[in-house]
Amino acid sequence: MLFTLFIFLILLLVLVLAHEAGHFFAAKKAGVAVEEFGFGFPPRAASVKRGGTVYSFNWVPLGGFVRLKGETGISKDKDSFSEQSWPKRLLVIAAGVLMNFVLAAVLFSIGYTIGVPQELNVRLPYGARVRERSVQILSVLPGSPAEKSGIQSGDALVSFDGAVIESAGRFREIVQSKKDTSVTIGVRRGGQNFEFAITPQSLPETNRVGVGVALADIGVVYYPWYLAPLGGLRATAVFTGEIIKAFGGLMVNLVRTGKPGIEVSGPVGIAVLGGEVARLGFVYLLQFAALLSLNLGVINILPVPALDGGRVLFLVIEKFRGRAVSPRVESLVHQVGFSLLLLLVAYVTLHDVLRFFR
């Protein structure tokens, strides 16, 4: 439990601080005074002031925040956020989301430099290379010859009657010709090799001769260091598209059926998954953090009050109206939106608690 909590806090701190750093650097570039950059949330433990900005270190380690001068529209000083041009204000607001995408690309790039285990079921992009190829057993059909013999999901196929297995497709071809014939299948499990006597049969579930396993060709995909950034950018683009597509499907299901149609996780679910992923290895944690960063970026740019996308929406309204919405009205809308988001987080958190700890 402590390990899971530690991983969650580290992930949250990195992702949120990266987001806030985007706002911070964009504000500095735009000439906006940054009154405070907070690490964690109050109460304050310590602080130091440099270059007109208070860098505070707070007791609640759940991310961080940036407080800009004139963010509420009250100050009329030249270095106030509210007094900047429309493009500069847009840049400052959108910079947090942009930083989340940049962070994801960097994490993916590091992962591809080290090597990322993945299925080899598609043509690899330019420059990608593969090492440590294996045929992985993804699942075992209950009651099948494979299950009865002792083969387990997660095993890696090594041999078939002494011959090396090079691909899942080749294994299926051999099995098809061995109906009702006892064969020996070698697997690797936990660094050790095991052999099992098994008889392929005609399986009613698939209408084919087999042993009852779902297979995948797995390999560690990596790029030379000078091409890894290209792989990282490509992964960022592909996964961003997948996230947007999944979110769109979620919204459609909500409208049609009143249900999301997919499992939605909040802080508790992310913490549990983060702990499990961290136990798999560092590169898996990098991938997980990159995906979380993309999700944070996509969600934050939605035109929902209290989110960055909601603030962008008010800028767009200002552009079309020719004047800004009253700061008092905008503040009220964001407060209502924030309250609704808190209720949503509370609901999802309760759902996660019941799902993972029941």
mmCIF file of C-alpha atoms in Angstrom:
data_model
loop_
_atom_site.group_PDB
_atom_site.id
_atom_site.type_symbol
_atom_site.label_atom_id
_atom_site.label_comp_id
_atom_site.label_asym_id
_atom_site.label_seq_id
_atom_site.Cartn_x
_atom_site.Cartn_y
_atom_site.Cartn_z
ATOM 1 C CA MET A 1 0.000 0.000 0.000
ATOM 2 C CA LEU A 2 2.784 2.447 0.897
ATOM 3 C CA PHE A 3 4.600 1.637 -2.350
ATOM 4 C CA THR A 4 1.408 2.275 -4.349
ATOM 5 C CA LEU A 5 0.841 5.584 -2.529
ATOM 6 C CA PHE A 6 4.451 6.638 -3.116
ATOM 7 C CA ILE A 7 4.256 5.897 -6.853
ATOM 8 C CA PHE A 8 0.954 7.759 -7.123
ATOM 9 C CA LEU A 9 2.311 10.867 -5.379
ATOM 10 C CA ILE A 10 5.442 10.896 -7.552
ATOM 11 C CA LEU A 11 3.381 10.536 -10.757
ATOM 12 C CA LEU A 12 0.929 13.226 -9.698
ATOM 13 C CA LEU A 13 3.686 15.601 -8.645
ATOM 14 C CA VAL A 14 5.579 15.212 -11.941
ATOM 15 C CA LEU A 15 2.512 15.515 -14.193
ATOM 16 C CA VAL A 16 0.891 18.461 -12.418
ATOM 17 C CA LEU A 17 4.150 20.354 -11.917
ATOM 18 C CA ALA A 18 4.975 19.898 -15.608
ATOM 19 C CA HIS A 19 1.560 21.332 -16.455
ATOM 20 C CA GLU A 20 2.015 24.283 -14.120
ATOM 21 C CA ALA A 21 5.568 24.835 -15.396
ATOM 22 C CA GLY A 22 4.044 25.371 -18.830
ATOM 23 C CA HIS A 23 1.904 28.198 -17.461
ATOM 24 C CA PHE A 24 4.885 29.548 -15.516
ATOM 25 C CA PHE A 25 7.347 29.781 -18.412
ATOM 26 C CA ALA A 26 4.716 31.089 -20.836
ATOM 27 C CA ALA A 27 3.727 33.789 -18.343
ATOM 28 C CA LYS A 28 7.361 34.834 -17.888
ATOM 29 C CA LYS A 29 7.800 34.954 -21.672
ATOM 30 C CA ALA A 30 4.650 37.048 -22.061
ATOM 31 C CA GLY A 31 5.768 39.540 -19.418
ATOM 32 C CA VAL A 32 3.194 38.484 -16.828
ATOM 33 C CA ALA A 33 4.274 38.657 -13.198
ATOM 34 C CA VAL A 34 4.122 35.241 -11.520
ATOM 35 C CA GLU A 35 3.311 35.884 -7.877
ATOM 36 C CA GLU A 36 3.733 32.298 -6.674
ATOM 37 C CA PHE A 37 4.785 28.884 -7.923
ATOM 38 C CA GLY A 38 3.615 26.343 -5.385
ATOM 39 C CA PHE A 39 4.990 22.836 -4.984
ATOM 40 C CA GLY A 40 2.111 20.965 -3.381
ATOM 41 C CA PHE A 41 -0.852 22.730 -1.799
ATOM 42 C CA PRO A 42 -1.137 24.795 1.425
ATOM 43 C CA PRO A 43 -0.578 24.919 4.302
ATOM 44 C CA ARG A 44 2.849 26.278 3.469
ATOM 45 C CA ALA A 45 5.931 24.580 4.915
ATOM 46 C CA ALA A 46 8.605 26.924 3.534
ATOM 47 C CA SER A 47 9.140 29.491 0.801
ATOM 48 C CA VAL A 48 11.788 31.507 -0.972
ATOM 49 C CA LYS A 49 11.404 34.591 -3.177
ATOM 50 C CA ARG A 50 13.419 34.923 -6.378
ATOM 51 C CA GLY A 51 12.912 37.344 -9.260
ATOM 52 C CA GLY A 52 9.621 38.627 -7.885
ATOM 53 C CA THR A 53 8.150 35.095 -7.581
ATOM 54 C CA VAL A 54 7.509 33.247 -4.331
ATOM 55 C CA TYR A 55 8.454 29.573 -4.627
ATOM 56 C CA SER A 56 6.470 27.843 -1.920
ATOM 57 C CA PHE A 57 6.829 24.301 -0.597
ATOM 58 C CA ASN A 58 3.580 23.060 0.869
ATOM 59 C CA TRP A 59 2.492 20.191 3.063
ATOM 60 C CA VAL A 60 -0.089 18.584 0.733
ATOM 61 C CA PRO A 61 1.986 16.868 -2.013
ATOM 62 C CA LEU A 62 -0.804 16.589 -4.584
ATOM 63 C CA GLY A 63 0.717 18.527 -7.465
ATOM 64 C CA GLY A 64 1.208 22.265 -7.509
ATOM 65 C CA PHE A 65 -0.104 25.609 -8.729
ATOM 66 C CA VAL A 66 0.840 28.922 -10.346
ATOM 67 C CA ARG A 67 -0.672 32.234 -9.216
ATOM 68 C CA LEU A 68 -0.468 35.024 -11.804
ATOM 69 C CA LYS A 69 -0.786 38.718 -11.145
ATOM 70 C CA GLY A 70 -4.171 40.019 -12.307
ATOM 71 C CA GLU A 71 -5.478 36.528 -13.085
ATOM 72 C CA THR A 72 -8.873 37.519 -11.698
ATOM 73 C CA GLY A 73 -8.978 40.673 -13.789
ATOM 74 C CA ILE A 74 -8.636 43.100 -10.868
ATOM 75 C CA SER A 75 -5.106 44.468 -11.362
ATOM 76 C CA LYS A 76 -4.524 47.013 -14.138
ATOM 77 C CA ASP A 77 -0.719 46.985 -13.974
ATOM 78 C CA LYS A 78 1.181 46.397 -17.216
ATOM 79 C CA ASP A 79 2.568 43.080 -15.954
ATOM 80 C CA SER A 80 -0.901 41.777 -15.076
ATOM 81 C CA PHE A 81 -2.368 38.825 -16.917
ATOM 82 C CA SER A 82 -5.595 40.698 -17.640
ATOM 83 C CA GLU A 83 -3.712 43.533 -19.334
ATOM 84 C CA GLN A 84 -1.925 41.347 -21.880
ATOM 85 C CA SER A 85 -2.928 41.000 -25.527
ATOM 86 C CA TRP A 86 -5.389 38.253 -26.536
ATOM 87 C CA PRO A 87 -2.715 36.017 -28.144
ATOM 88 C CA LYS A 88 -0.458 36.248 -25.081
ATOM 89 C CA ARG A 89 -3.287 35.313 -22.708
ATOM 90 C CA LEU A 90 -4.213 32.389 -24.954
ATOM 91 C CA LEU A 91 -0.601 31.186 -24.959
ATOM 92 C CA VAL A 92 -0.325 31.383 -21.160
ATOM 93 C CA ILE A 93 -3.546 29.405 -20.660
ATOM 94 C CA ALA A 94 -2.793 26.763 -23.305
ATOM 95 C CA ALA A 95 0.855 26.327 -22.304
ATOM 96 C CA GLY A 96 0.014 23.900 -19.483
ATOM 97 C CA VAL A 97 -1.682 21.502 -21.882
ATOM 98 C CA LEU A 98 1.139 21.888 -24.401
ATOM 99 C CA MET A 99 3.641 20.991 -21.690
ATOM 100 C CA ASN A 100 1.701 17.798 -20.940
ATOM 101 C CA PHE A 101 2.056 16.751 -24.583
ATOM 102 C CA VAL A 102 5.756 17.674 -24.576
ATOM 103 C CA LEU A 103 6.300 15.639 -21.398
ATOM 104 C CA ALA A 104 4.521 12.639 -22.939
ATOM 105 C CA ALA A 105 6.719 12.831 -26.056
ATOM 106 C CA VAL A 106 9.856 12.995 -23.894
ATOM 107 C CA LEU A 107 8.776 10.018 -21.766
ATOM 108 C CA PHE A 108 7.895 7.962 -24.849
ATOM 109 C CA SER A 109 11.258 8.880 -26.381
ATOM 110 C CA ILE A 110 13.146 7.731 -23.280
ATOM 111 C CA GLY A 111 11.115 4.530 -23.295
ATOM 112 C CA TYR A 112 11.959 3.847 -26.943
ATOM 113 C CA THR A 113 15.636 4.480 -26.266
ATOM 114 C CA ILE A 114 15.552 1.821 -23.532
ATOM 115 C CA GLY A 115 13.161 -0.491 -25.381
ATOM 116 C CA VAL A 116 9.421 -1.016 -25.012
ATOM 117 C CA PRO A 117 7.863 -4.524 -24.956
ATOM 118 C CA GLN A 118 4.900 -4.642 -27.336
ATOM 119 C CA GLU A 119 2.984 -6.819 -29.773
ATOM 120 C CA LEU A 120 4.513 -7.135 -33.228
ATOM 121 C CA ASN A 121 1.194 -7.313 -35.057
ATOM 122 C CA VAL A 122 1.698 -4.202 -37.196
ATOM 123 C CA ARG A 123 4.392 -2.912 -39.496
ATOM 124 C CA LEU A 124 6.986 -1.111 -37.409
ATOM 125 C CA PRO A 125 7.669 2.578 -38.120
ATOM 126 C CA TYR A 126 10.838 3.734 -39.877
ATOM 127 C CA GLY A 127 13.922 3.266 -37.729
ATOM 128 C CA ALA A 128 12.317 0.917 -35.197
ATOM 129 C CA ARG A 129 14.268 -2.197 -34.286
ATOM 130 C CA VAL A 130 13.325 -5.330 -32.355
ATOM 131 C CA ARG A 131 15.188 -7.519 -29.898
ATOM 132 C CA GLU A 132 14.187 -10.332 -27.550
ATOM 133 C CA ARG A 133 11.446 -11.703 -29.779
ATOM 134 C CA SER A 134 9.121 -14.252 -28.195
ATOM 135 C CA VAL A 135 5.728 -15.884 -28.625
ATOM 136 C CA GLN A 136 3.692 -14.985 -25.569
ATOM 137 C CA ILE A 137 0.652 -16.825 -24.224
ATOM 138 C CA LEU A 138 -1.901 -14.106 -23.476
ATOM 139 C CA SER A 139 -4.655 -16.353 -22.130
ATOM 140 C CA VAL A 140 -5.556 -20.012 -21.680
ATOM 141 C CA LEU A 141 -9.021 -21.349 -22.472
ATOM 142 C CA PRO A 142 -10.648 -22.954 -19.385
ATOM 143 C CA GLY A 143 -10.920 -26.719 -19.738
ATOM 144 C CA SER A 144 -8.640 -26.785 -22.785
ATOM 145 C CA PRO A 145 -5.749 -29.218 -23.343
ATOM 146 C CA ALA A 146 -3.324 -26.383 -22.507
ATOM 147 C CA GLU A 147 -4.934 -25.681 -19.136
ATOM 148 C CA LYS A 148 -5.104 -29.379 -18.254
ATOM 149 C CA SER A 149 -1.415 -29.815 -19.052
ATOM 150 C CA GLY A 150 -0.356 -26.935 -16.782
ATOM 151 C CA ILE A 151 0.393 -24.173 -19.302
ATOM 152 C CA GLN A 152 -0.381 -20.714 -17.928
ATOM 153 C CA SER A 153 -1.028 -17.242 -19.320
ATOM 154 C CA GLY A 154 2.188 -15.261 -19.309
ATOM 155 C CA ASP A 155 4.284 -18.250 -20.388
ATOM 156 C CA ALA A 156 6.521 -17.757 -23.418
ATOM 157 C CA LEU A 157 6.480 -20.540 -26.022
ATOM 158 C CA VAL A 158 9.961 -21.905 -26.610
ATOM 159 C CA SER A 159 9.634 -25.142 -28.570
ATOM 160 C CA PHE A 160 7.268 -27.645 -30.185
ATOM 161 C CA ASP A 161 8.526 -31.224 -30.153
ATOM 162 C CA GLY A 162 12.048 -29.878 -29.803
ATOM 163 C CA ALA A 163 11.792 -27.410 -32.715
ATOM 164 C CA VAL A 164 12.156 -23.692 -31.936
ATOM 165 C CA ILE A 165 8.943 -21.663 -32.253
ATOM 166 C CA GLU A 166 9.641 -18.465 -34.194
ATOM 167 C CA SER A 167 6.144 -16.989 -34.469
ATOM 168 C CA ALA A 168 2.569 -17.420 -33.301
ATOM 169 C CA GLY A 169 1.475 -18.068 -36.886
ATOM 170 C CA ARG A 170 3.973 -20.895 -37.308
ATOM 171 C CA PHE A 171 2.823 -22.486 -34.035
ATOM 172 C CA ARG A 172 -0.804 -22.463 -35.213
ATOM 173 C CA GLU A 173 0.188 -24.106 -38.511
ATOM 174 C CA ILE A 174 2.030 -26.942 -36.763
ATOM 175 C CA VAL A 175 -0.772 -27.527 -34.244
ATOM 176 C CA GLN A 176 -3.339 -27.818 -37.041
ATOM 177 C CA SER A 177 -1.543 -30.910 -38.360
ATOM 178 C CA LYS A 178 -1.236 -32.643 -34.969
ATOM 179 C CA LYS A 179 -4.855 -33.410 -34.087
ATOM 180 C CA ASP A 180 -5.158 -36.148 -31.411
ATOM 181 C CA THR A 181 -1.378 -36.573 -31.417
ATOM 182 C CA SER A 182 0.610 -36.190 -28.210
ATOM 183 C CA VAL A 183 3.268 -33.493 -28.561
ATOM 184 C CA THR A 184 5.727 -31.771 -26.233
ATOM 185 C CA ILE A 185 5.513 -28.001 -25.810
ATOM 186 C CA GLY A 186 8.336 -26.112 -24.134
ATOM 187 C CA VAL A 187 7.697 -22.805 -22.352
ATOM 188 C CA ARG A 188 9.727 -20.298 -20.376
ATOM 189 C CA ARG A 189 8.251 -19.117 -17.079
ATOM 190 C CA GLY A 190 9.992 -16.911 -14.531
ATOM 191 C CA GLY A 191 13.392 -17.515 -16.104
ATOM 192 C CA GLN A 192 12.988 -21.304 -16.092
ATOM 193 C CA ASN A 193 12.121 -23.703 -18.916
ATOM 194 C CA PHE A 194 9.342 -26.273 -18.598
ATOM 195 C CA GLU A 195 8.011 -28.960 -20.931
ATOM 196 C CA PHE A 196 4.411 -30.193 -21.103
ATOM 197 C CA ALA A 197 2.909 -33.206 -22.877
ATOM 198 C CA ILE A 198 -0.247 -32.075 -24.638
ATOM 199 C CA THR A 199 -2.663 -33.418 -27.252
ATOM 200 C CA PRO A 200 -4.169 -30.853 -29.709
ATOM 201 C CA GLN A 201 -7.905 -31.290 -30.194
ATOM 202 C CA SER A 202 -10.736 -29.801 -32.221
ATOM 203 C CA LEU A 203 -12.012 -26.948 -30.028
ATOM 204 C CA PRO A 204 -15.739 -26.117 -30.243
ATOM 205 C CA GLU A 205 -15.031 -22.525 -29.164
ATOM 206 C CA THR A 206 -12.925 -21.858 -32.279
ATOM 207 C CA ASN A 207 -13.964 -24.704 -34.630
ATOM 208 C CA ARG A 208 -10.269 -25.362 -35.150
ATOM 209 C CA VAL A 209 -7.649 -27.810 -34.020
ATOM 210 C CA GLY A 210 -5.636 -26.278 -31.220
ATOM 211 C CA VAL A 211 -4.529 -26.459 -27.609
ATOM 212 C CA GLY A 212 -6.613 -23.536 -26.299
ATOM 213 C CA VAL A 213 -4.217 -20.622 -26.053
ATOM 214 C CA ALA A 214 -4.310 -17.044 -27.339
ATOM 215 C CA LEU A 215 -0.902 -16.044 -28.647
ATOM 216 C CA ALA A 216 0.937 -12.894 -29.634
ATOM 217 C CA ASP A 217 4.340 -12.174 -31.127
ATOM 218 C CA ILE A 218 6.100 -9.971 -28.584
ATOM 219 C CA GLY A 219 9.343 -8.074 -28.884
ATOM 220 C CA VAL A 220 11.228 -5.206 -27.296
ATOM 221 C CA VAL A 221 10.898 -2.325 -29.761
ATOM 222 C CA TYR A 222 13.577 0.337 -29.580
ATOM 223 C CA TYR A 223 15.099 3.139 -31.646
ATOM 224 C CA PRO A 224 18.663 4.410 -31.937
ATOM 225 C CA TRP A 225 18.996 7.439 -29.652
ATOM 226 C CA TYR A 226 18.906 9.852 -32.598
ATOM 227 C CA LEU A 227 15.594 8.419 -33.874
ATOM 228 C CA ALA A 228 13.901 7.883 -30.496
ATOM 229 C CA PRO A 229 12.394 11.419 -30.453
ATOM 230 C CA LEU A 230 10.647 10.657 -33.762
ATOM 231 C CA GLY A 231 9.212 7.493 -32.224
ATOM 232 C CA GLY A 232 8.141 9.497 -29.185
ATOM 233 C CA LEU A 233 6.375 12.118 -31.298
ATOM 234 C CA ARG A 234 4.630 9.445 -33.345
ATOM 235 C CA ALA A 235 3.467 7.620 -30.196
ATOM 236 C CA THR A 236 2.207 10.902 -28.745
ATOM 237 C CA ALA A 237 0.153 11.607 -31.870
ATOM 238 C CA VAL A 238 -1.243 8.056 -32.101
ATOM 239 C CA PHE A 239 -2.206 7.761 -28.443
ATOM 240 C CA THR A 240 -3.680 11.271 -28.379
ATOM 241 C CA GLY A 241 -5.955 10.249 -31.245
ATOM 242 C CA GLU A 242 -6.924 7.065 -29.379
ATOM 243 C CA ILE A 243 -7.706 9.012 -26.196
ATOM 244 C CA ILE A 244 -9.858 11.537 -28.063
ATOM 245 C CA LYS A 245 -11.651 8.698 -29.850
ATOM 246 C CA ALA A 246 -12.290 6.867 -26.554
ATOM 247 C CA PHE A 247 -13.519 10.036 -24.880
ATOM 248 C CA GLY A 248 -15.843 10.728 -27.799
ATOM 249 C CA GLY A 249 -17.249 7.205 -27.513
ATOM 250 C CA LEU A 250 -17.737 7.711 -23.785
ATOM 251 C CA MET A 251 -19.745 10.892 -24.366
ATOM 252 C CA VAL A 252 -21.880 9.215 -27.054
ATOM 253 C CA ASN A 253 -22.660 6.309 -24.715
ATOM 254 C CA LEU A 254 -23.549 8.715 -21.918
ATOM 255 C CA VAL A 255 -26.023 10.536 -24.169
ATOM 256 C CA ARG A 256 -27.545 7.340 -25.612
ATOM 257 C CA THR A 257 -27.639 5.068 -22.569
ATOM 258 C CA GLY A 258 -26.795 7.203 -19.545
ATOM 259 C CA LYS A 259 -23.741 4.994 -18.947
ATOM 260 C CA PRO A 260 -20.102 5.587 -20.003
ATOM 261 C CA GLY A 261 -19.721 2.142 -21.582
ATOM 262 C CA ILE A 262 -16.117 1.859 -20.337
ATOM 263 C CA GLU A 263 -14.506 1.821 -16.906
ATOM 264 C CA VAL A 264 -13.592 5.315 -15.703
ATOM 265 C CA SER A 265 -10.925 5.618 -13.008
ATOM 266 C CA GLY A 266 -10.178 8.463 -10.639
ATOM 267 C CA PRO A 267 -7.272 9.058 -8.230
ATOM 268 C CA VAL A 268 -7.741 5.732 -6.391
ATOM 269 C CA GLY A 269 -7.871 3.712 -9.612
ATOM 270 C CA ILE A 270 -4.830 5.509 -11.003
ATOM 271 C CA ALA A 271 -2.931 4.877 -7.766
ATOM 272 C CA VAL A 272 -3.726 1.144 -7.832
ATOM 273 C CA LEU A 273 -2.811 0.811 -11.525
ATOM 274 C CA GLY A 274 0.333 2.883 -11.015
ATOM 275 C CA GLY A 275 1.540 0.558 -8.273
ATOM 276 C CA GLU A 276 0.893 -2.519 -10.434
ATOM 277 C CA VAL A 277 2.637 -0.990 -13.451
ATOM 278 C CA ALA A 278 5.654 0.074 -11.386
ATOM 279 C CA ARG A 279 6.152 -3.534 -10.282
ATOM 280 C CA LEU A 280 6.406 -4.581 -13.942
ATOM 281 C CA GLY A 281 9.430 -2.368 -14.498
ATOM 282 C CA PHE A 282 10.712 1.153 -15.089
ATOM 283 C CA VAL A 283 9.933 1.299 -18.808
ATOM 284 C CA TYR A 284 6.313 0.297 -18.154
ATOM 285 C CA LEU A 285 6.038 3.111 -15.607
ATOM 286 C CA LEU A 286 7.404 5.560 -18.195
ATOM 287 C CA GLN A 287 4.713 4.474 -20.657
ATOM 288 C CA PHE A 288 2.023 4.754 -17.995
ATOM 289 C CA ALA A 289 3.173 8.244 -16.982
ATOM 290 C CA ALA A 290 3.227 9.341 -20.638
ATOM 291 C CA LEU A 291 -0.346 8.110 -21.148
ATOM 292 C CA LEU A 292 -1.488 9.852 -17.960
ATOM 293 C CA SER A 293 0.132 13.078 -19.169
ATOM 294 C CA LEU A 294 -1.747 12.824 -22.470
ATOM 295 C CA ASN A 295 -5.016 12.156 -20.657
ATOM 296 C CA LEU A 296 -4.411 15.137 -18.395
ATOM 297 C CA GLY A 297 -3.723 17.321 -21.429
ATOM 298 C CA VAL A 298 -6.804 16.180 -23.366
ATOM 299 C CA ILE A 299 -9.136 16.539 -20.367
ATOM 300 C CA ASN A 300 -7.742 19.947 -19.450
ATOM 301 C CA ILE A 301 -8.362 21.416 -22.895
ATOM 302 C CA LEU A 302 -12.067 20.494 -22.827
ATOM 303 C CA PRO A 303 -14.311 23.606 -22.802
ATOM 304 C CA VAL A 304 -15.409 22.962 -19.215
ATOM 305 C CA PRO A 305 -15.459 25.786 -16.640
ATOM 306 C CA ALA A 306 -12.525 25.677 -14.167
ATOM 307 C CA LEU A 307 -10.372 23.780 -16.689
ATOM 308 C CA ASP A 308 -7.912 25.439 -19.084
ATOM 309 C CA GLY A 309 -10.304 24.712 -21.929
ATOM 310 C CA GLY A 310 -13.027 26.618 -20.094
ATOM 311 C CA ARG A 311 -10.750 29.648 -19.811
ATOM 312 C CA VAL A 312 -9.927 29.376 -23.505
ATOM 313 C CA LEU A 313 -13.672 29.313 -24.196
ATOM 314 C CA PHE A 314 -14.068 32.664 -22.437
ATOM 315 C CA LEU A 315 -11.220 34.061 -24.549
ATOM 316 C CA VAL A 316 -13.009 32.878 -27.706
ATOM 317 C CA ILE A 317 -16.242 34.525 -26.497
ATOM 318 C CA GLU A 318 -14.272 37.722 -25.889
ATOM 319 C CA LYS A 319 -12.875 37.585 -29.413
ATOM 320 C CA PHE A 320 -16.334 37.303 -30.982
ATOM 321 C CA ARG A 321 -18.003 39.858 -28.677
ATOM 322 C CA GLY A 322 -15.243 42.381 -28.958
ATOM 323 C CA ARG A 323 -15.024 42.708 -25.178
ATOM 324 C CA ALA A 324 -14.283 40.438 -22.244
ATOM 325 C CA VAL A 325 -16.924 38.778 -20.115
ATOM 326 C CA SER A 326 -17.225 40.417 -16.695
ATOM 327 C CA PRO A 327 -14.494 39.036 -14.399
ATOM 328 C CA ARG A 328 -17.146 38.569 -11.728
ATOM 329 C CA VAL A 329 -19.333 36.447 -14.041
ATOM 330 C CA GLU A 330 -16.389 34.405 -15.318
ATOM 331 C CA SER A 331 -15.175 33.775 -11.769
ATOM 332 C CA LEU A 332 -18.646 32.599 -10.706
ATOM 333 C CA VAL A 333 -18.901 30.229 -13.685
ATOM 334 C CA HIS A 334 -15.496 28.733 -12.908
ATOM 335 C CA GLN A 335 -16.431 28.296 -9.230
ATOM 336 C CA VAL A 336 -19.597 26.420 -10.183
ATOM 337 C CA GLY A 337 -17.650 24.300 -12.675
ATOM 338 C CA PHE A 338 -15.011 23.524 -10.067
ATOM 339 C CA SER A 339 -17.679 22.429 -7.572
ATOM 340 C CA LEU A 340 -19.239 20.113 -10.146
ATOM 341 C CA LEU A 341 -15.821 18.654 -10.992
ATOM 342 C CA LEU A 342 -15.212 17.959 -7.297
ATOM 343 C CA LEU A 343 -18.537 16.105 -7.120
ATOM 344 C CA LEU A 344 -17.559 14.073 -10.198
ATOM 345 C CA VAL A 345 -14.163 13.222 -8.679
ATOM 346 C CA ALA A 346 -15.866 12.191 -5.413
ATOM 347 C CA TYR A 347 -18.279 9.920 -7.306
ATOM 348 C CA VAL A 348 -15.521 8.284 -9.376
ATOM 349 C CA THR A 349 -13.359 7.884 -6.249
ATOM 350 C CA LEU A 350 -16.187 6.121 -4.410
ATOM 351 C CA HIS A 351 -16.675 3.851 -7.447
ATOM 352 C CA ASP A 352 -12.938 3.040 -7.439
ATOM 353 C CA VAL A 353 -12.940 2.239 -3.718
ATOM 354 C CA LEU A 354 -15.874 -0.154 -4.140
ATOM 355 C CA ARG A 355 -14.266 -1.732 -7.203
ATOM 356 C CA PHE A 356 -10.743 -2.252 -5.856
ATOM 357 C CA PHE A 357 -11.264 -2.752 -2.117
ATOM 358 C CA ARG A 358 -14.598 -4.530 -1.867
#
